[in-house]
C-alpha atoms as a PDB file:
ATOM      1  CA  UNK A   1      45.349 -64.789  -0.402  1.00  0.00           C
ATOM      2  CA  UNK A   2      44.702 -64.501   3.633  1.00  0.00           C
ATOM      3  CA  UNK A   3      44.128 -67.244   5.266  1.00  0.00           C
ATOM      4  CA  UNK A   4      41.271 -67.418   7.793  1.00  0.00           C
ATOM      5  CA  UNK A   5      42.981 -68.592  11.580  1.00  0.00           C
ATOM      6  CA  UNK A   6      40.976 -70.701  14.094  1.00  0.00           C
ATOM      7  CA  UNK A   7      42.005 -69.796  17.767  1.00  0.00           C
ATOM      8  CA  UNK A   8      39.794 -71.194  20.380  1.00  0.00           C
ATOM      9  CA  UNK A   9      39.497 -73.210  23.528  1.00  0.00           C
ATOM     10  CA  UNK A  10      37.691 -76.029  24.723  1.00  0.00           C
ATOM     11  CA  UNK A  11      37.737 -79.177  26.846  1.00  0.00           C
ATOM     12  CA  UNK A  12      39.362 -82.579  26.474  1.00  0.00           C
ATOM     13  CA  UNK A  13      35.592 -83.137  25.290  1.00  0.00           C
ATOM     14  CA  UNK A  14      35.085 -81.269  22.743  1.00  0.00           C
ATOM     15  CA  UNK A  15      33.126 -78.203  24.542  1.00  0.00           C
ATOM     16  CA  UNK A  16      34.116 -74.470  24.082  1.00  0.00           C
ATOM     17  CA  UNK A  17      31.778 -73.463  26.230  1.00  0.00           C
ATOM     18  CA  UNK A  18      29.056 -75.303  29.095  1.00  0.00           C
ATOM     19  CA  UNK A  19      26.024 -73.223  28.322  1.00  0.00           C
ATOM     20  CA  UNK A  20      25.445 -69.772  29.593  1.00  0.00           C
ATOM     21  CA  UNK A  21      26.094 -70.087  33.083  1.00  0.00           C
ATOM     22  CA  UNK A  22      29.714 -70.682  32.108  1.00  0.00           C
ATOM     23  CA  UNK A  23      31.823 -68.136  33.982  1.00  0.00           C
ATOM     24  CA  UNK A  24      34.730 -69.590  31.917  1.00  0.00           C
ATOM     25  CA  UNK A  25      37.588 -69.955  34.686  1.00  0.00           C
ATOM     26  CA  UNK A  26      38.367 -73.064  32.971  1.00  0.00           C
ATOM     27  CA  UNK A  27      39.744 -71.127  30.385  1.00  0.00           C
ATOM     28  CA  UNK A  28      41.241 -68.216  31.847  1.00  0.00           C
ATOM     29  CA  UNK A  29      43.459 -69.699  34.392  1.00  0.00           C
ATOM     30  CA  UNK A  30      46.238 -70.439  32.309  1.00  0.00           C
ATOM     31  CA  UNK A  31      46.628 -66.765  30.714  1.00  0.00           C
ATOM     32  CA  UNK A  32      50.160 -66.441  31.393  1.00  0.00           C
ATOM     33  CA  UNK A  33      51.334 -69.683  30.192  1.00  0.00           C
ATOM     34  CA  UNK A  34      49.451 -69.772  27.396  1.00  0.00           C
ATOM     35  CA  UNK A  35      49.469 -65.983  26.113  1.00  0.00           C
ATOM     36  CA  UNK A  36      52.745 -65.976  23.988  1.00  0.00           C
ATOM     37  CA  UNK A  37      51.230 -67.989  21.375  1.00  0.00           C
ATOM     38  CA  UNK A  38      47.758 -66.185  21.549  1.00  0.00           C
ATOM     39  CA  UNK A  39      49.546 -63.277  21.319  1.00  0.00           C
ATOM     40  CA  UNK A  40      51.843 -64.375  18.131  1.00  0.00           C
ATOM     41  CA  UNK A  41      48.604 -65.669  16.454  1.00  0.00           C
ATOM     42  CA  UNK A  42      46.663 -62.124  17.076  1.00  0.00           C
ATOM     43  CA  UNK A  43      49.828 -60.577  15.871  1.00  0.00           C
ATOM     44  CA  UNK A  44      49.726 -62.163  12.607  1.00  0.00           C
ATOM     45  CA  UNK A  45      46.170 -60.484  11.727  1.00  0.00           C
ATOM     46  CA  UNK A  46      44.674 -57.794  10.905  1.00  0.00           C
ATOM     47  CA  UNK A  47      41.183 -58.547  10.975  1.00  0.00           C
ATOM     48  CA  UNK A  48      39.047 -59.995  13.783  1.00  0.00           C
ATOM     49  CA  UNK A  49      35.784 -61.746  12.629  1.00  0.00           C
ATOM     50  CA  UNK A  50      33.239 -62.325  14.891  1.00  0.00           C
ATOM     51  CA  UNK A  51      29.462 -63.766  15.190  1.00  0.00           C
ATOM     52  CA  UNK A  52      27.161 -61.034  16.336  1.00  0.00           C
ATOM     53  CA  UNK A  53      25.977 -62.746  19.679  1.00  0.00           C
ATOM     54  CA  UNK A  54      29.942 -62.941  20.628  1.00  0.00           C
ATOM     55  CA  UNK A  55      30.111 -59.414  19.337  1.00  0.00           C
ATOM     56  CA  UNK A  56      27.961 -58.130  21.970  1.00  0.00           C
ATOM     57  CA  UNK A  57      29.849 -58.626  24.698  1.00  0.00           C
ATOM     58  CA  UNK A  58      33.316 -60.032  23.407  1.00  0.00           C
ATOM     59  CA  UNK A  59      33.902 -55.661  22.003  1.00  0.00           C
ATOM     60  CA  UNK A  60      32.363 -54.142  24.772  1.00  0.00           C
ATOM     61  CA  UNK A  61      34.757 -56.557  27.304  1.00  0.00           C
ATOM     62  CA  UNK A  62      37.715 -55.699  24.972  1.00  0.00           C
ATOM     63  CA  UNK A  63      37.583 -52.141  24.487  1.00  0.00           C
ATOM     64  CA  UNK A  64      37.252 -52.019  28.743  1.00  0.00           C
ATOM     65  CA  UNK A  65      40.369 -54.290  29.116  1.00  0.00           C
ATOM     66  CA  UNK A  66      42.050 -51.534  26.680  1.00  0.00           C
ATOM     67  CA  UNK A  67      41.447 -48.893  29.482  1.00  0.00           C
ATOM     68  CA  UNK A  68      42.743 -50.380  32.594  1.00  0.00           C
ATOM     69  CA  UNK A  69      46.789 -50.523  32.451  1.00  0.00           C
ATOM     70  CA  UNK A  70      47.082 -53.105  35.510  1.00  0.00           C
ATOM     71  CA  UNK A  71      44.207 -55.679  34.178  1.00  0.00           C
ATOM     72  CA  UNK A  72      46.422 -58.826  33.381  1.00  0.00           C
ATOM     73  CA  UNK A  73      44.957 -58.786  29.630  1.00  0.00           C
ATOM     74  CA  UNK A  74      45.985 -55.003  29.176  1.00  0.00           C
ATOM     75  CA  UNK A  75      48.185 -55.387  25.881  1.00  0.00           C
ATOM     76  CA  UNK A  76      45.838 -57.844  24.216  1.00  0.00           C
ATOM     77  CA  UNK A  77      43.201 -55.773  25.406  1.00  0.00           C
ATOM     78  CA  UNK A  78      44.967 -52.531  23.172  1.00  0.00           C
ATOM     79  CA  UNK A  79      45.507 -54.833  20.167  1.00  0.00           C
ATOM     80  CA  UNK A  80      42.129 -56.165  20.046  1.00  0.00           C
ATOM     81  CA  UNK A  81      40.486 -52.583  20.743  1.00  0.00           C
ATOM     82  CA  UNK A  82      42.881 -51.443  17.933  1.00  0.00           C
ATOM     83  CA  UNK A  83      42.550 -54.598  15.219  1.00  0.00           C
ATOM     84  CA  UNK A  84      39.497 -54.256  12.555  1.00  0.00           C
ATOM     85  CA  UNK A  85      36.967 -56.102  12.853  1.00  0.00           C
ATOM     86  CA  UNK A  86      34.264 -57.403  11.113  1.00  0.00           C
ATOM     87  CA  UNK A  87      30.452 -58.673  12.451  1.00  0.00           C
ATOM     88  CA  UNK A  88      28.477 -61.087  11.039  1.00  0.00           C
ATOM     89  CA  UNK A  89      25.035 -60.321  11.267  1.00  0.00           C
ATOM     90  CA  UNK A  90      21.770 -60.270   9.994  1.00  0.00           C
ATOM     91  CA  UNK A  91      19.962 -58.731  12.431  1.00  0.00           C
ATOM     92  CA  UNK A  92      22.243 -55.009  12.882  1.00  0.00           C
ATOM     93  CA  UNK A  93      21.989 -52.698  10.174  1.00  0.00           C
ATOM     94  CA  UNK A  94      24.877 -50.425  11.676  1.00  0.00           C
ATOM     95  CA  UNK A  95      27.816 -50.935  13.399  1.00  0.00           C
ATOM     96  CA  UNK A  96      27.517 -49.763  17.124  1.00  0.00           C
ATOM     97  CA  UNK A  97      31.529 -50.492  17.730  1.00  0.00           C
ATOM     98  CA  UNK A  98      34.295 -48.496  16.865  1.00  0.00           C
ATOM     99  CA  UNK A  99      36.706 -49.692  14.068  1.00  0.00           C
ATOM    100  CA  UNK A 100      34.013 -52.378  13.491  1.00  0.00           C
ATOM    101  CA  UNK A 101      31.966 -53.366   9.800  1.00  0.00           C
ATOM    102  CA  UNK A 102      29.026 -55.577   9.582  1.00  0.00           C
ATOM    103  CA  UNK A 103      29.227 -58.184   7.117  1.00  0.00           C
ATOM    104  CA  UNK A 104      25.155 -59.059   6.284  1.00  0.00           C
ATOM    105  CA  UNK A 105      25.461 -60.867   3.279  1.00  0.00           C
ATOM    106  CA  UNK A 106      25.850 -64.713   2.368  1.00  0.00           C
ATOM    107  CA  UNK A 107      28.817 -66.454   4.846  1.00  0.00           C
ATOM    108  CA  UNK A 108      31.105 -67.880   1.942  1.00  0.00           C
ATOM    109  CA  UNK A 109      30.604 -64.847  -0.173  1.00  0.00           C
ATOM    110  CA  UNK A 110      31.674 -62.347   2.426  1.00  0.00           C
ATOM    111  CA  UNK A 111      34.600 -64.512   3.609  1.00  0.00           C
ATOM    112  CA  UNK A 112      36.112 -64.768   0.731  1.00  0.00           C
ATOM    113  CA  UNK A 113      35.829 -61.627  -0.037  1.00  0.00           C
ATOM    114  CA  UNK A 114      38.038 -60.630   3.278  1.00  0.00           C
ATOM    115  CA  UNK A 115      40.409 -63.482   2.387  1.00  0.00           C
ATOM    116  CA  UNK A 116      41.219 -61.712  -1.422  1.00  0.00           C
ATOM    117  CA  UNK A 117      41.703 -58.235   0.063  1.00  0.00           C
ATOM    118  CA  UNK A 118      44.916 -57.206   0.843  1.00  0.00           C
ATOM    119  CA  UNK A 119      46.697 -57.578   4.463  1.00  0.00           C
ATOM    120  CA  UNK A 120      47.720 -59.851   6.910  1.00  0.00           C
ATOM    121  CA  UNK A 121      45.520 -62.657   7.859  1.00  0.00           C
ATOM    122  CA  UNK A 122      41.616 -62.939   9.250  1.00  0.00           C
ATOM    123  CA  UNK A 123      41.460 -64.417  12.675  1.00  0.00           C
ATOM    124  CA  UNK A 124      38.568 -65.767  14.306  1.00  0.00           C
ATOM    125  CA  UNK A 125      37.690 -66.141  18.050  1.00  0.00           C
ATOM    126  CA  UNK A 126      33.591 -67.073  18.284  1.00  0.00           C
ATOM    127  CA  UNK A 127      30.715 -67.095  18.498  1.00  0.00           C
ATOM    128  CA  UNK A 128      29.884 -71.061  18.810  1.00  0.00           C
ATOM    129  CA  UNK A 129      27.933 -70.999  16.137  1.00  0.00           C
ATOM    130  CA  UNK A 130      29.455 -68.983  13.856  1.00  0.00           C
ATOM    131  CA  UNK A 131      32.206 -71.086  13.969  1.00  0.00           C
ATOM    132  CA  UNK A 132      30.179 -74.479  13.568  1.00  0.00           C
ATOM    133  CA  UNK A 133      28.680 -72.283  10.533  1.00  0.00           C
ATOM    134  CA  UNK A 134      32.323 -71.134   8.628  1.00  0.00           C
ATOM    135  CA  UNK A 135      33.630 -75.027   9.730  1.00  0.00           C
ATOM    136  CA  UNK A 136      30.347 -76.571   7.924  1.00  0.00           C
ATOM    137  CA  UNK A 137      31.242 -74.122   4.539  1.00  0.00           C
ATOM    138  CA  UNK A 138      34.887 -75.409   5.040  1.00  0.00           C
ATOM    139  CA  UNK A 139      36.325 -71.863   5.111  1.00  0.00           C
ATOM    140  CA  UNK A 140      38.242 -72.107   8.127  1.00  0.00           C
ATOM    141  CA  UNK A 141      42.206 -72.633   6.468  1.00  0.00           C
ATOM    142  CA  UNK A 142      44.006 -72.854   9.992  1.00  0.00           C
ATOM    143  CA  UNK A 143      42.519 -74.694  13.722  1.00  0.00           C
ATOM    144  CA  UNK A 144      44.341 -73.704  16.852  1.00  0.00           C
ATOM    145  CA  UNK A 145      42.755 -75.309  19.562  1.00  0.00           C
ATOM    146  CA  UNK A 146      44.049 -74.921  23.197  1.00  0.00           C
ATOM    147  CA  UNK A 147      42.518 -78.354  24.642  1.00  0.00           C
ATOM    148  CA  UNK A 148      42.063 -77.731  28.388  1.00  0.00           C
ATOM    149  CA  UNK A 149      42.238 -80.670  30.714  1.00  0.00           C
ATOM    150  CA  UNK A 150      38.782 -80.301  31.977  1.00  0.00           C
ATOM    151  CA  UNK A 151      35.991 -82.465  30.930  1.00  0.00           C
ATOM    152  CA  UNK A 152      32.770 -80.652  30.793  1.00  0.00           C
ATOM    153  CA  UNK A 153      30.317 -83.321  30.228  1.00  0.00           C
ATOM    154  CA  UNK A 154      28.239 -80.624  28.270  1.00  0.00           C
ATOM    155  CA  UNK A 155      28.069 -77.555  26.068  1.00  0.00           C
ATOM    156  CA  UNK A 156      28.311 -76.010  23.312  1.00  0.00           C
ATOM    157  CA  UNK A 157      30.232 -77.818  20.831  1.00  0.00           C
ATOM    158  CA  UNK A 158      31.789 -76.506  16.837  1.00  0.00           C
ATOM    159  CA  UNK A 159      31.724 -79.545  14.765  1.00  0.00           C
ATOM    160  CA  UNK A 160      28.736 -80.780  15.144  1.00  0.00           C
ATOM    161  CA  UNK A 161      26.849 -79.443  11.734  1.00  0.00           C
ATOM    162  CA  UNK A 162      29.937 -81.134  10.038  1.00  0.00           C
ATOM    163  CA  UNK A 163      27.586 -83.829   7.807  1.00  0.00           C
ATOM    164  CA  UNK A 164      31.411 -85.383   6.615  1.00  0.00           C
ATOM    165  CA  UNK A 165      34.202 -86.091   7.116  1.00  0.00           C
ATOM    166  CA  UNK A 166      36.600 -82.781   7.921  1.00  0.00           C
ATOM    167  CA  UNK A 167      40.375 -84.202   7.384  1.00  0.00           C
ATOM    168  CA  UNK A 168      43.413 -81.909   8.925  1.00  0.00           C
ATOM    169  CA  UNK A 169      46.739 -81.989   8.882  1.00  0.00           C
ATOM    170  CA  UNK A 170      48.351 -81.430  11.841  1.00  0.00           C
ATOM    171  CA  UNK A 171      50.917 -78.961  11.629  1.00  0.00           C
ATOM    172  CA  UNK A 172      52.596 -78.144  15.101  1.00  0.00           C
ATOM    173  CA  UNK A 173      51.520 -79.059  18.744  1.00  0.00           C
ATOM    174  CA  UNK A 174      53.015 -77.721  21.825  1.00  0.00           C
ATOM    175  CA  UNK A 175      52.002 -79.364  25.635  1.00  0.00           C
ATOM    176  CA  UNK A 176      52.050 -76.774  28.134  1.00  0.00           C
ATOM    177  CA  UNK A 177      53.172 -77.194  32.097  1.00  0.00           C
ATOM    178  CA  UNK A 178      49.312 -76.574  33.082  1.00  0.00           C
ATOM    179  CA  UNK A 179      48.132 -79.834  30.782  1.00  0.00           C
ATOM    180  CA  UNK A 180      46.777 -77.359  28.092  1.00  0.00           C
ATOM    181  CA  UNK A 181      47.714 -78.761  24.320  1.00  0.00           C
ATOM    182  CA  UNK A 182      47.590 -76.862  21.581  1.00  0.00           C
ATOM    183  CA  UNK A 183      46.418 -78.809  18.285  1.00  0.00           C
ATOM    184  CA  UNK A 184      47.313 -76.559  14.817  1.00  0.00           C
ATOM    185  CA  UNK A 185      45.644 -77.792  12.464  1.00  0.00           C
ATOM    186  CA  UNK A 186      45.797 -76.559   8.310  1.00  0.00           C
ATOM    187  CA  UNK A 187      43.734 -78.205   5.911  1.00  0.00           C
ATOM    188  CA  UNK A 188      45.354 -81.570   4.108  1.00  0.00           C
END
């Protein structure tokens, strides 16, 4: 069975994102140190699965990237244009991406029906609250979480409809040059 990967950033904190004014340098200025891994973790999927708000500009952004050989991002850019992906949404009753399906039916029921199909495994990027949403149903099987050293003070958070206890197992951590950690988490 695929496993369903959690790769995302956010601040000492707990934050992946301050609110929508965010212009997110606080994550993006440590690309190059930090893209191997991102890279090896994207590599290791075949399927991207995303929240509809992200969706709306997280493709769009992508599938741009994927068209401009001298953007730093180019070759994730191309693998992300390229990878499937899947929506979930409730409010589109078409795709409007390329390579992209919508998923519109109950969360746990459409997960784990990506998770029996054959292939590599299903990675997951955002929205905010999808993610609080698959971590409250306990379908998340892997966290990678690039901790920045930045305190935000404020934000969006992905735990917080957790109403117990969520116990991990930490399986590898690597401490980069910039202060970024990354925490990889399975389930215990």
């Amino acid at each position: 069975m695929r496993k369903l990967i959690l790769q995302m950033q956010m601040s000492i904190d707990g934050f992946v994102s301050a609110g929508p004014a965010d212009d997110q340098q606080w994550i993006t200025w440590a690309w190059e140190e930090i893209r191997p891994q991102v890279s090896a973790l994207l590599e290791g999927s075949d399927t991207i699965l995303i929240g509809r708000k992200l969706a709306e500009d997280y493709i769009p952004y992508w599938m741009d990237v994927a068209t401009q050989p001298d953007h730093e991002m180019y070759e994730t850019g191309l693998r992300i244009a390229a990878a499937r992906k899947v929506v979930f949404t409730k409010t589109y009753a078409a795709s409007i991406w390329e390579n992209t399906a919508l998923a519109t039916g109950e969360l746990t029921e459409e997960v784990n029906r990506l998770k029996q199909q054959p292939g590599k495994d299903l990675i997951i990027y955002g929205g905010t609250s999808f993610v609080a949403a698959l971590i409250k149903a306990g379908l998340i099987d892997e966290f990678n979480l690039f901790v920045n050293p930045v305190a935000l003070g404020h934000g969006d958070p992905v735990f917080h409809l957790l109403n117990r206890h969520l116990s991990l197992k930490l399986k590898n951590s690597i401490a980069y040059n910039s202060g970024i950690v990354l925490l990889q988490y399975g389930n215990i």
